[in-house]
Coordinates of C-alpha atoms in Angstrom, one line a residue:
M103 CA 66.3 43.8 -13.3
K104 CA 66.2 42.7 -16.9
Q105 CA 62.9 41.8 -18.5
T106 CA 62.8 38.8 -20.7
L107 CA 60.2 36.8 -22.7
Q108 CA 59.8 33.1 -22.3
I109 CA 57.6 30.6 -24.1
R110 CA 56.2 27.7 -22.0
L111 CA 54.1 24.7 -22.9
G112 CA 51.4 23.6 -20.4
Q113 CA 48.1 21.8 -20.0
Q114 CA 45.2 22.7 -17.9
L115 CA 41.6 21.4 -17.6
A116 CA 38.9 23.9 -18.6
M117 CA 35.5 23.5 -17.1
T118 CA 33.3 24.2 -20.1
P119 CA 29.6 25.0 -19.6
Q120 CA 28.7 21.6 -21.1
L121 CA 31.0 19.8 -18.6
Q122 CA 29.6 21.8 -15.7
Q123 CA 26.0 20.9 -16.7
A124 CA 26.8 17.3 -17.2
I125 CA 28.5 17.0 -13.7
R126 CA 25.6 18.9 -12.1
L127 CA 22.9 16.6 -13.7
L128 CA 24.9 13.5 -12.8
Q129 CA 24.5 14.1 -9.1
L130 CA 20.9 15.2 -9.1
P131 CA 18.4 12.7 -7.5
A132 CA 15.3 11.8 -9.6
A133 CA 13.0 14.4 -8.0
E134 CA 15.4 17.3 -8.5
L135 CA 16.2 16.1 -12.0
N136 CA 12.5 16.1 -13.0
L137 CA 12.2 19.6 -11.6
E138 CA 15.2 20.7 -13.6
I139 CA 13.7 19.2 -16.7
R140 CA 10.3 20.9 -16.1
E141 CA 12.1 24.3 -15.7
A142 CA 14.0 23.7 -18.9
L143 CA 10.8 22.9 -20.8
E144 CA 9.2 26.1 -19.6
S145 CA 12.2 28.3 -20.4
N146 CA 13.4 26.8 -23.6
L147 CA 11.1 26.9 -26.6
M148 CA 13.2 24.4 -28.5
L149 CA 12.6 21.6 -26.0
E150 CA 9.7 19.3 -25.8
A151 CA 9.0 16.1 -23.9
E152 CA 9.1 13.1 -26.2
E153 CA 5.7 11.7 -25.1
E154 CA 3.9 15.0 -25.5
T155 CA 4.0 15.4 -29.3
E156 CA 3.8 12.6 -31.8
P157 CA 6.5 12.6 -34.5
G158 CA 5.5 14.4 -37.6
L159 CA 2.7 16.5 -36.0
D160 CA 3.0 20.1 -35.1
S161 CA 0.1 22.5 -34.5
H162 CA 2.1 25.5 -35.8
D163 CA 2.7 24.4 -39.4
P164 CA 1.9 20.8 -40.3
D165 CA 3.2 21.2 -43.9
A166 CA 6.6 22.5 -42.8
L167 CA 7.6 19.1 -41.2
P168 CA 9.0 16.1 -43.2
E169 CA 7.2 12.9 -43.5
T170 CA 7.3 10.7 -40.4
G171 CA 8.0 7.6 -42.4
L172 CA 11.5 8.8 -43.2
R173 CA 12.4 9.5 -39.6
E174 CA 14.5 7.2 -37.4
P175 CA 13.5 7.1 -33.7
S176 CA 17.0 8.1 -32.5
E177 CA 17.0 11.1 -34.9
A178 CA 13.6 12.1 -33.8
T179 CA 14.7 12.2 -30.2
L180 CA 17.5 14.7 -31.0
G181 CA 15.6 16.6 -33.6
S182 CA 18.4 16.1 -36.1
D183 CA 16.2 15.6 -39.1
A184 CA 15.2 19.3 -39.4
P185 CA 17.0 20.8 -42.4
D186 CA 18.4 23.9 -40.7
A187 CA 18.9 22.2 -37.4
T188 CA 21.3 19.7 -38.9
R189 CA 23.6 22.3 -40.4
L190 CA 23.5 24.5 -37.3
G191 CA 24.2 21.8 -34.8
E192 CA 28.0 22.2 -34.9
A193 CA 28.2 25.7 -36.3
I194 CA 26.6 27.6 -33.4
P195 CA 29.3 29.1 -31.3
V196 CA 29.5 28.4 -27.6
D197 CA 28.4 31.3 -25.4
E198 CA 30.8 31.3 -22.4
R199 CA 28.1 32.9 -20.3
W200 CA 25.6 30.2 -21.2
E201 CA 25.4 28.9 -17.7
D202 CA 24.0 32.2 -16.5
T203 CA 20.8 31.5 -18.5
I204 CA 20.1 28.1 -17.0
G205 CA 17.3 28.2 -14.5
P206 CA 13.6 28.9 -14.3
S207 CA 12.4 31.6 -16.6
S208 CA 11.2 34.9 -15.0
S209 CA 8.0 34.8 -17.1
A210 CA 7.1 31.4 -15.6
A211 CA 7.8 32.5 -12.0
G212 CA 5.9 35.8 -12.1
G213 CA 2.8 37.2 -13.5
D214 CA 0.5 34.6 -12.0
R215 CA 0.3 36.0 -8.4
D216 CA -2.8 38.1 -9.1
R217 CA -4.5 35.3 -11.0
A218 CA -7.7 34.2 -9.3
I219 CA -7.4 30.8 -7.8
D220 CA -10.0 28.3 -8.9
P221 CA -11.4 26.8 -5.6
L222 CA -12.2 23.6 -7.5
E223 CA -8.6 23.2 -8.8
N224 CA -7.0 20.1 -7.3
R225 CA -3.9 21.4 -5.6
A226 CA -1.9 20.3 -2.6
S227 CA -1.8 22.7 0.3
P228 CA 1.3 22.9 2.6
D229 CA 0.9 21.5 6.1
A230 CA 0.1 24.0 8.8
S231 CA 3.0 24.8 11.1
L232 CA 2.8 24.4 14.9
Q233 CA 2.5 28.2 15.4
D234 CA -0.3 28.5 12.8
H235 CA -2.2 25.7 14.6
L236 CA -1.8 27.4 18.0
F237 CA -2.7 30.9 16.6
W238 CA -5.9 29.3 15.1
Q239 CA -6.9 27.9 18.4
L240 CA -6.2 31.2 20.2
E241 CA -8.6 32.9 17.8
L242 CA -11.3 30.4 18.7
S243 CA -10.6 30.2 22.4
G244 CA -12.8 33.0 23.6
L245 CA -10.0 34.6 25.5
S246 CA -10.1 38.3 26.2
E247 CA -8.2 40.6 23.8
R248 CA -5.5 41.1 26.5
D249 CA -5.0 37.4 27.2
R250 CA -5.0 36.7 23.5
R251 CA -2.2 39.2 22.8
I252 CA -0.2 37.6 25.7
G253 CA -0.8 34.2 24.1
E254 CA 0.5 35.4 20.8
V255 CA 3.8 36.4 22.5
I256 CA 4.1 33.0 24.1
V257 CA 3.3 31.1 20.8
D258 CA 6.0 33.2 19.1
A259 CA 8.5 31.8 21.6
I260 CA 7.6 28.2 21.0
A261 CA 10.0 26.2 18.8
D262 CA 9.0 23.7 16.1
N263 CA 9.6 20.8 18.6
G264 CA 6.9 22.3 20.9
Y265 CA 9.3 23.6 23.6
L266 CA 9.3 27.1 25.0
T267 CA 12.6 28.7 23.9
E268 CA 12.7 31.2 26.8
P269 CA 11.8 31.0 30.5
P270 CA 8.3 32.5 31.2
Q271 CA 9.7 35.3 33.2
D272 CA 11.8 36.5 30.3
L273 CA 8.7 36.9 28.1
L274 CA 7.6 39.9 30.1
A275 CA 9.9 42.1 28.1
A276 CA 8.3 41.0 24.8
V277 CA 4.7 41.8 25.9
P278 CA 3.5 45.3 24.8
H279 CA 3.9 47.8 27.8
D280 CA 0.3 49.1 27.4
L281 CA -1.0 45.7 28.6
E282 CA 0.6 46.1 32.0
V283 CA 1.3 42.4 32.4
E284 CA 2.8 40.7 35.4
A285 CA 4.5 37.3 35.7
D286 CA 1.3 35.6 37.0
D287 CA -0.5 36.7 33.8
I288 CA 2.2 35.0 31.7
Q289 CA 1.9 31.8 33.8
A290 CA -1.9 31.7 33.5
V291 CA -1.9 32.1 29.7
L292 CA 1.0 29.6 29.4
A293 CA -1.0 27.0 31.4
F294 CA -3.9 27.5 29.0
I295 CA -1.7 27.1 25.9
Q296 CA -0.1 24.0 27.4
H297 CA -3.6 22.3 27.3
L298 CA -4.3 23.2 23.7
D299 CA -3.7 20.7 20.9
P300 CA -1.2 19.1 21.1
I301 CA -1.2 18.8 24.9
G302 CA 2.1 19.6 26.5
V303 CA 3.1 22.3 23.9
G304 CA 4.9 25.2 25.6
A305 CA 6.7 23.0 28.1
Q306 CA 10.4 23.7 28.8
D307 CA 11.7 20.1 28.6
P308 CA 10.5 16.6 27.9
R309 CA 9.8 15.9 31.6
E310 CA 7.4 18.8 31.8
A311 CA 5.7 17.9 28.6
L312 CA 5.1 14.3 29.8
R313 CA 3.9 15.6 33.2
I314 CA 1.3 17.9 31.6
Q315 CA 0.0 15.1 29.4
I316 CA -0.2 12.5 32.2
A317 CA -2.0 15.0 34.4
A318 CA -4.6 15.7 31.6
L319 CA -5.7 12.0 31.6
P320 CA -8.9 11.1 33.4
D321 CA -8.4 10.3 37.1
D322 CA -9.6 6.7 36.6
T323 CA -7.0 5.9 33.9
P324 CA -5.3 2.7 35.0
H325 CA -1.8 3.1 36.4
R326 CA -1.9 6.9 36.0
A327 CA -0.5 7.5 39.5
A328 CA 2.5 5.2 39.0
A329 CA 3.2 6.7 35.6
G330 CA 3.1 10.2 37.0
A331 CA 5.5 9.2 39.8
L332 CA 7.9 7.7 37.3
I333 CA 7.9 10.9 35.2
T334 CA 8.3 13.2 38.1
D335 CA 10.9 11.4 40.2
H336 CA 12.4 8.6 38.3
L337 CA 12.6 9.5 34.6
E338 CA 16.4 9.3 34.4
Q339 CA 16.4 6.0 36.2
L340 CA 13.7 4.7 33.9
G341 CA 15.8 5.6 30.9
Q342 CA 18.5 3.2 32.1
G343 CA 16.5 0.3 30.9
P344 CA 15.2 -3.0 32.5
S345 CA 18.2 -3.2 34.8
Q346 CA 16.5 -0.6 37.0
H347 CA 13.1 -2.3 37.1
A348 CA 13.8 -4.0 40.5
A349 CA 14.8 -0.8 42.1
L350 CA 11.8 1.0 40.7
R351 CA 9.4 -1.6 41.9
R352 CA 10.8 -1.2 45.5
Q353 CA 10.7 2.6 45.4
L354 CA 7.1 2.7 44.1
G355 CA 5.8 -0.4 46.0
I356 CA 4.3 -2.0 42.9
D357 CA 4.8 -5.4 41.1
Q358 CA 6.4 -6.0 37.8
A359 CA 3.1 -6.1 35.9
S360 CA 2.0 -2.7 37.3
L361 CA 5.4 -1.3 36.4
E362 CA 5.3 -2.5 32.9
A363 CA 1.7 -1.2 32.5
A364 CA 2.9 2.3 33.8
I365 CA 5.8 2.3 31.4
A366 CA 3.4 1.3 28.5
L367 CA 1.2 4.2 29.5
I368 CA 4.2 6.6 29.4
Q369 CA 5.1 5.3 26.0
T370 CA 1.8 6.5 24.6
L371 CA 2.7 10.1 25.4
D372 CA 4.8 12.4 23.3
P373 CA 7.8 14.0 24.9
H374 CA 8.1 16.3 21.8
P375 CA 4.6 17.6 21.3
G376 CA 5.5 19.7 18.3
S377 CA 7.0 16.9 16.3
G378 CA 3.8 16.2 14.3
F379 CA 3.8 19.6 12.7
G380 CA 5.8 21.4 10.1
D381 CA 6.1 22.1 6.4
T382 CA 7.5 18.6 5.7
R383 CA 5.8 16.3 3.2
T384 CA 6.0 12.6 2.7
E385 CA 8.5 12.1 -0.1
Y386 CA 8.1 9.0 -2.2
I387 CA 11.3 7.4 -3.6
V388 CA 11.3 7.1 -7.4
P389 CA 13.8 4.4 -8.4
D390 CA 16.3 5.4 -11.0
C391 CA 16.8 1.8 -12.1
M392 CA 14.8 -1.4 -12.0
V393 CA 16.2 -4.8 -11.8
R394 CA 14.3 -7.9 -12.9
R395 CA 15.2 -11.5 -13.9
M396 CA 14.5 -12.2 -17.6
N397 CA 15.4 -15.4 -19.4
G398 CA 17.6 -16.6 -16.5
R399 CA 19.6 -13.3 -16.4
W400 CA 19.4 -10.2 -14.3
E401 CA 18.5 -7.2 -16.5
V402 CA 18.8 -3.5 -15.6
E403 CA 16.6 -0.8 -17.0
V404 CA 16.7 2.9 -16.4
N405 CA 13.4 4.1 -15.1
P406 CA 11.9 6.5 -17.8
E407 CA 9.8 8.2 -15.1
A408 CA 13.0 9.2 -13.2
S409 CA 14.5 10.7 -16.4
P410 CA 12.0 11.7 -19.0
R411 CA 13.3 11.8 -22.6
L412 CA 13.5 15.2 -24.4
R413 CA 13.9 16.2 -28.0
V414 CA 14.3 19.3 -30.0
N415 CA 11.2 20.8 -31.6
D416 CA 11.9 20.4 -35.3
Y417 CA 9.6 23.1 -36.4
Y418 CA 11.2 25.8 -34.2
A419 CA 14.7 24.5 -35.0
S420 CA 13.9 24.9 -38.8
L421 CA 13.1 28.6 -38.2
V422 CA 16.7 29.4 -37.2
Q423 CA 18.4 31.4 -40.0
R424 CA 22.2 31.0 -40.4
G425 CA 23.0 34.6 -41.5
D426 CA 20.3 36.4 -39.5
A427 CA 21.8 38.6 -36.8
G428 CA 18.5 39.7 -35.3
A429 CA 17.7 39.4 -31.6
D430 CA 14.9 36.9 -32.2
N431 CA 17.1 34.6 -34.3
H432 CA 20.0 35.0 -31.8
L433 CA 17.6 33.9 -29.0
M434 CA 16.5 30.8 -31.0
R435 CA 20.1 29.9 -31.8
Q436 CA 20.9 30.1 -28.1
H437 CA 17.9 28.0 -27.1
L438 CA 18.8 25.4 -29.8
Q439 CA 22.3 25.1 -28.5
E440 CA 21.1 24.8 -24.8
A441 CA 18.6 22.2 -25.8
R442 CA 21.2 20.1 -27.5
W443 CA 23.6 20.3 -24.6
L444 CA 20.9 19.3 -22.1
I445 CA 19.8 16.3 -24.2
K446 CA 23.4 15.2 -24.6
S447 CA 24.0 15.6 -20.8
L448 CA 20.9 13.6 -20.0
R449 CA 21.9 10.9 -22.3
S450 CA 25.4 10.8 -20.7
R451 CA 23.8 10.6 -17.3
N452 CA 21.6 7.7 -18.2
E453 CA 24.5 5.8 -19.9
T454 CA 26.6 6.2 -16.7
L455 CA 23.7 5.2 -14.5
Q456 CA 23.2 2.1 -16.7
K457 CA 26.8 1.1 -16.5
V458 CA 27.1 1.5 -12.8
A459 CA 23.9 -0.3 -12.1
E460 CA 24.9 -3.2 -14.3
C461 CA 28.3 -3.5 -12.6
I462 CA 26.6 -3.6 -9.2
V463 CA 24.1 -6.2 -10.3
E464 CA 26.8 -8.4 -11.7
R465 CA 28.7 -8.4 -8.4
Q466 CA 25.6 -8.6 -6.1
Q467 CA 23.7 -11.5 -7.8
G468 CA 23.8 -13.4 -4.5
F469 CA 22.0 -10.5 -2.8
L470 CA 19.3 -10.4 -5.5
E471 CA 18.7 -14.2 -5.1
H472 CA 19.2 -14.8 -1.4
G473 CA 19.0 -11.5 0.5
E474 CA 21.5 -9.3 2.3
E475 CA 23.3 -12.2 4.1
A476 CA 24.7 -13.0 0.6
M477 CA 25.9 -9.4 0.0
Q478 CA 29.4 -9.3 -1.3
P479 CA 32.0 -6.7 -0.3
L480 CA 32.3 -3.9 -2.9
V481 CA 34.0 -0.5 -3.0
L482 CA 33.7 2.5 -5.4
R483 CA 37.1 1.9 -6.8
E484 CA 36.2 -1.6 -8.1
V485 CA 33.2 -0.2 -10.0
A486 CA 35.2 2.7 -11.3
E487 CA 37.9 0.4 -12.6
A488 CA 35.3 -2.0 -14.2
I489 CA 33.5 0.8 -16.1
E490 CA 36.7 2.8 -16.8
M491 CA 35.5 6.0 -15.1
H492 CA 36.9 8.1 -12.3
E493 CA 36.0 7.2 -8.8
S494 CA 34.5 10.6 -8.2
T495 CA 32.1 10.1 -11.1
V496 CA 30.9 6.8 -9.5
S497 CA 30.5 8.5 -6.2
R498 CA 28.2 11.2 -7.8
I499 CA 26.1 8.8 -9.7
T500 CA 25.5 6.5 -6.7
T501 CA 24.5 9.3 -4.2
Q502 CA 20.7 9.6 -3.7
K503 CA 20.1 7.2 -6.6
Y504 CA 17.8 4.2 -6.0
M505 CA 17.5 0.7 -7.5
R506 CA 14.3 -1.3 -7.3
T507 CA 15.1 -5.0 -6.8
P508 CA 13.2 -8.2 -5.8
Q509 CA 14.8 -7.6 -2.3
G510 CA 13.3 -4.1 -2.1
T511 CA 14.3 -0.5 -3.2
H512 CA 17.7 0.5 -2.0
E513 CA 20.1 3.4 -2.6
F514 CA 23.1 2.6 -4.7
K515 CA 25.3 3.2 -1.7
Y516 CA 23.6 0.4 0.1
F517 CA 25.4 -2.1 -2.2
F518 CA 28.9 -0.9 -1.2
S519 CA 30.4 -2.1 2.1
S520 CA 33.8 -2.9 3.5
H521 CA 35.0 -6.5 3.9
V522 CA 36.0 -8.7 6.8
Q523 CA 38.3 -11.7 6.4
T524 CA 36.8 -15.1 6.8
M525 CA 38.5 -18.1 8.4
D526 CA 39.2 -19.7 5.0
G527 CA 40.9 -16.6 3.6
G528 CA 37.9 -15.2 1.8
E529 CA 36.0 -12.0 2.4
C530 CA 32.5 -11.2 3.9
S531 CA 30.8 -7.8 3.6
A532 CA 29.9 -5.8 6.6
T533 CA 26.3 -5.7 5.4
A534 CA 26.1 -9.5 5.4
I535 CA 27.6 -9.6 9.0
R536 CA 25.0 -7.1 10.2
A537 CA 22.2 -9.2 8.7
R538 CA 23.6 -12.3 10.5
I539 CA 23.7 -10.4 13.8
R540 CA 20.1 -9.2 13.3
R541 CA 19.0 -12.8 12.6
L542 CA 20.7 -14.2 15.6
V543 CA 19.3 -11.5 17.9
A544 CA 15.8 -12.1 16.5
A545 CA 16.0 -15.8 17.3
E546 CA 17.5 -15.5 20.8
T547 CA 15.7 -16.4 24.0
P548 CA 14.4 -13.2 25.7
A549 CA 15.4 -14.4 29.1
R550 CA 19.0 -15.2 28.0
P551 CA 20.0 -12.7 25.2
L552 CA 23.2 -13.2 23.3
S553 CA 26.1 -11.0 24.5
D554 CA 28.5 -9.4 22.0
S555 CA 31.1 -11.9 22.9
R556 CA 28.7 -14.8 22.3
L557 CA 27.7 -13.3 18.9
A558 CA 31.3 -13.0 17.9
D559 CA 31.9 -16.7 18.8
I560 CA 28.9 -17.8 16.8
L561 CA 30.1 -15.8 13.8
R562 CA 33.5 -17.3 14.2
D563 CA 32.0 -20.7 14.1
E564 CA 30.3 -19.8 10.8
G565 CA 33.8 -18.9 9.5
I566 CA 33.6 -15.1 10.0
N567 CA 36.6 -13.8 12.0
V568 CA 35.1 -10.7 13.7
A569 CA 36.1 -9.1 17.0
R570 CA 33.7 -8.4 19.9
R571 CA 34.1 -4.7 19.6
T572 CA 33.2 -4.9 15.9
V573 CA 30.0 -6.8 16.8
A574 CA 29.2 -4.1 19.3
K575 CA 29.7 -1.4 16.7
Y576 CA 27.5 -3.1 14.2
R577 CA 24.8 -3.7 16.8
E578 CA 24.8 -0.1 17.8
V579 CA 24.6 1.0 14.2
M580 CA 21.4 -1.1 13.7
G581 CA 19.9 0.3 16.9
I582 CA 19.9 -3.0 18.8
A583 CA 20.2 -2.6 22.5
S584 CA 22.8 -4.4 24.6
S585 CA 22.1 -7.9 26.0
T586 CA 21.5 -6.4 29.4
D587 CA 18.8 -4.1 28.1
R588 CA 17.3 -6.8 25.9
K589 CA 16.9 -9.2 28.8
R590 CA 13.3 -9.9 29.7
L591 CA 12.2 -11.9 32.8
G592 CA 9.7 -14.6 32.2

């Protein structure tokens, strides 16, 4: 085989650290973006939040900074008016392993574990888990040491939803042998735990959880006996809806009013007794953009709380020496480059967010003025073509980003929907059709609910050509029961 040399021309896309960072920041929701910015502020000495330090003031060396009257706001944001920082901006070489340095600094994460916690400090504490709540009750229960240790084994086998993950007889193997426990001992302690708070915890299925809760009610609770019978013998039949009410009345020998009262009593119970516990917190949505009507036009503004503005600390940037090869100078040069990249990436993210939001608002003015029934069909490709960006970029910037409008706060994805042809050759969005179905169902007569076929006919009369199966699909997506289940007798 003869060896030869060949020269070939080719192109390939290189994912630089700057591009990787820009793409990652583009898809971060507001909460994660703020966390990323806080970590960057802690780990990068060149960065500072714009609102934290007034231009022209620095506690390290006030005389080292230029006069504030010569500074433009845009230059102050980037820190480009520092003498050395201006010259070094383009000269600093790109470290190919720069992405390895992004993240929270180790000094910020450690070193505080042994610090004494101020009891008066205002800090949020995580919610107690279900197991912690049960262990706490066991400690206060007054059980013997033996029963308490059995109870700990049982609590360990209870899942977050409150159900026992193993049959009681299988828990014998997990109990220490020195306790000499029998199956009856497990059952006795389990029955005790099932009546702790929340009642029904430790049940093996929803039926058992409901049965424990109904049995714990006072004997004089109205309709308790009927509710207990429904849970024990007719739970599956009850789940089939109002169509089974006549059969249930005959089987239990009660009238419609008593049956509805028993069902209402069951609905006050919790088939998942552990659902109220966990480490979850209430997360509040921070809108990335705000839309308001000004001077007869809809204006879009990027929410500054969702993306705080950063700038380079001019004093620290001026300390960087071009020819100094020392470790400290190298670190400052690296921090300066990282700071400039981050600021540029954040600016690019906000500009893309602004463009996409303005494009959506331009096409959905009917929604802003009249509500979701006026929503127009829109797909990602249309926005991508309008702003001259790739469709994948639009997909990233519209995921988990929210827009506050006069019609409420909605995710960007909410404004995108497929279209259905109308009778006159036009288009109607799926969101608008769902809104019409919801309106028609809300106005129907309970004794004579509208079937899917009837809803399709009404929509067709309004000029929207939609099939019955499409109506059924939209109805199920909105969680609206079928006409049979919605029917209520007068």
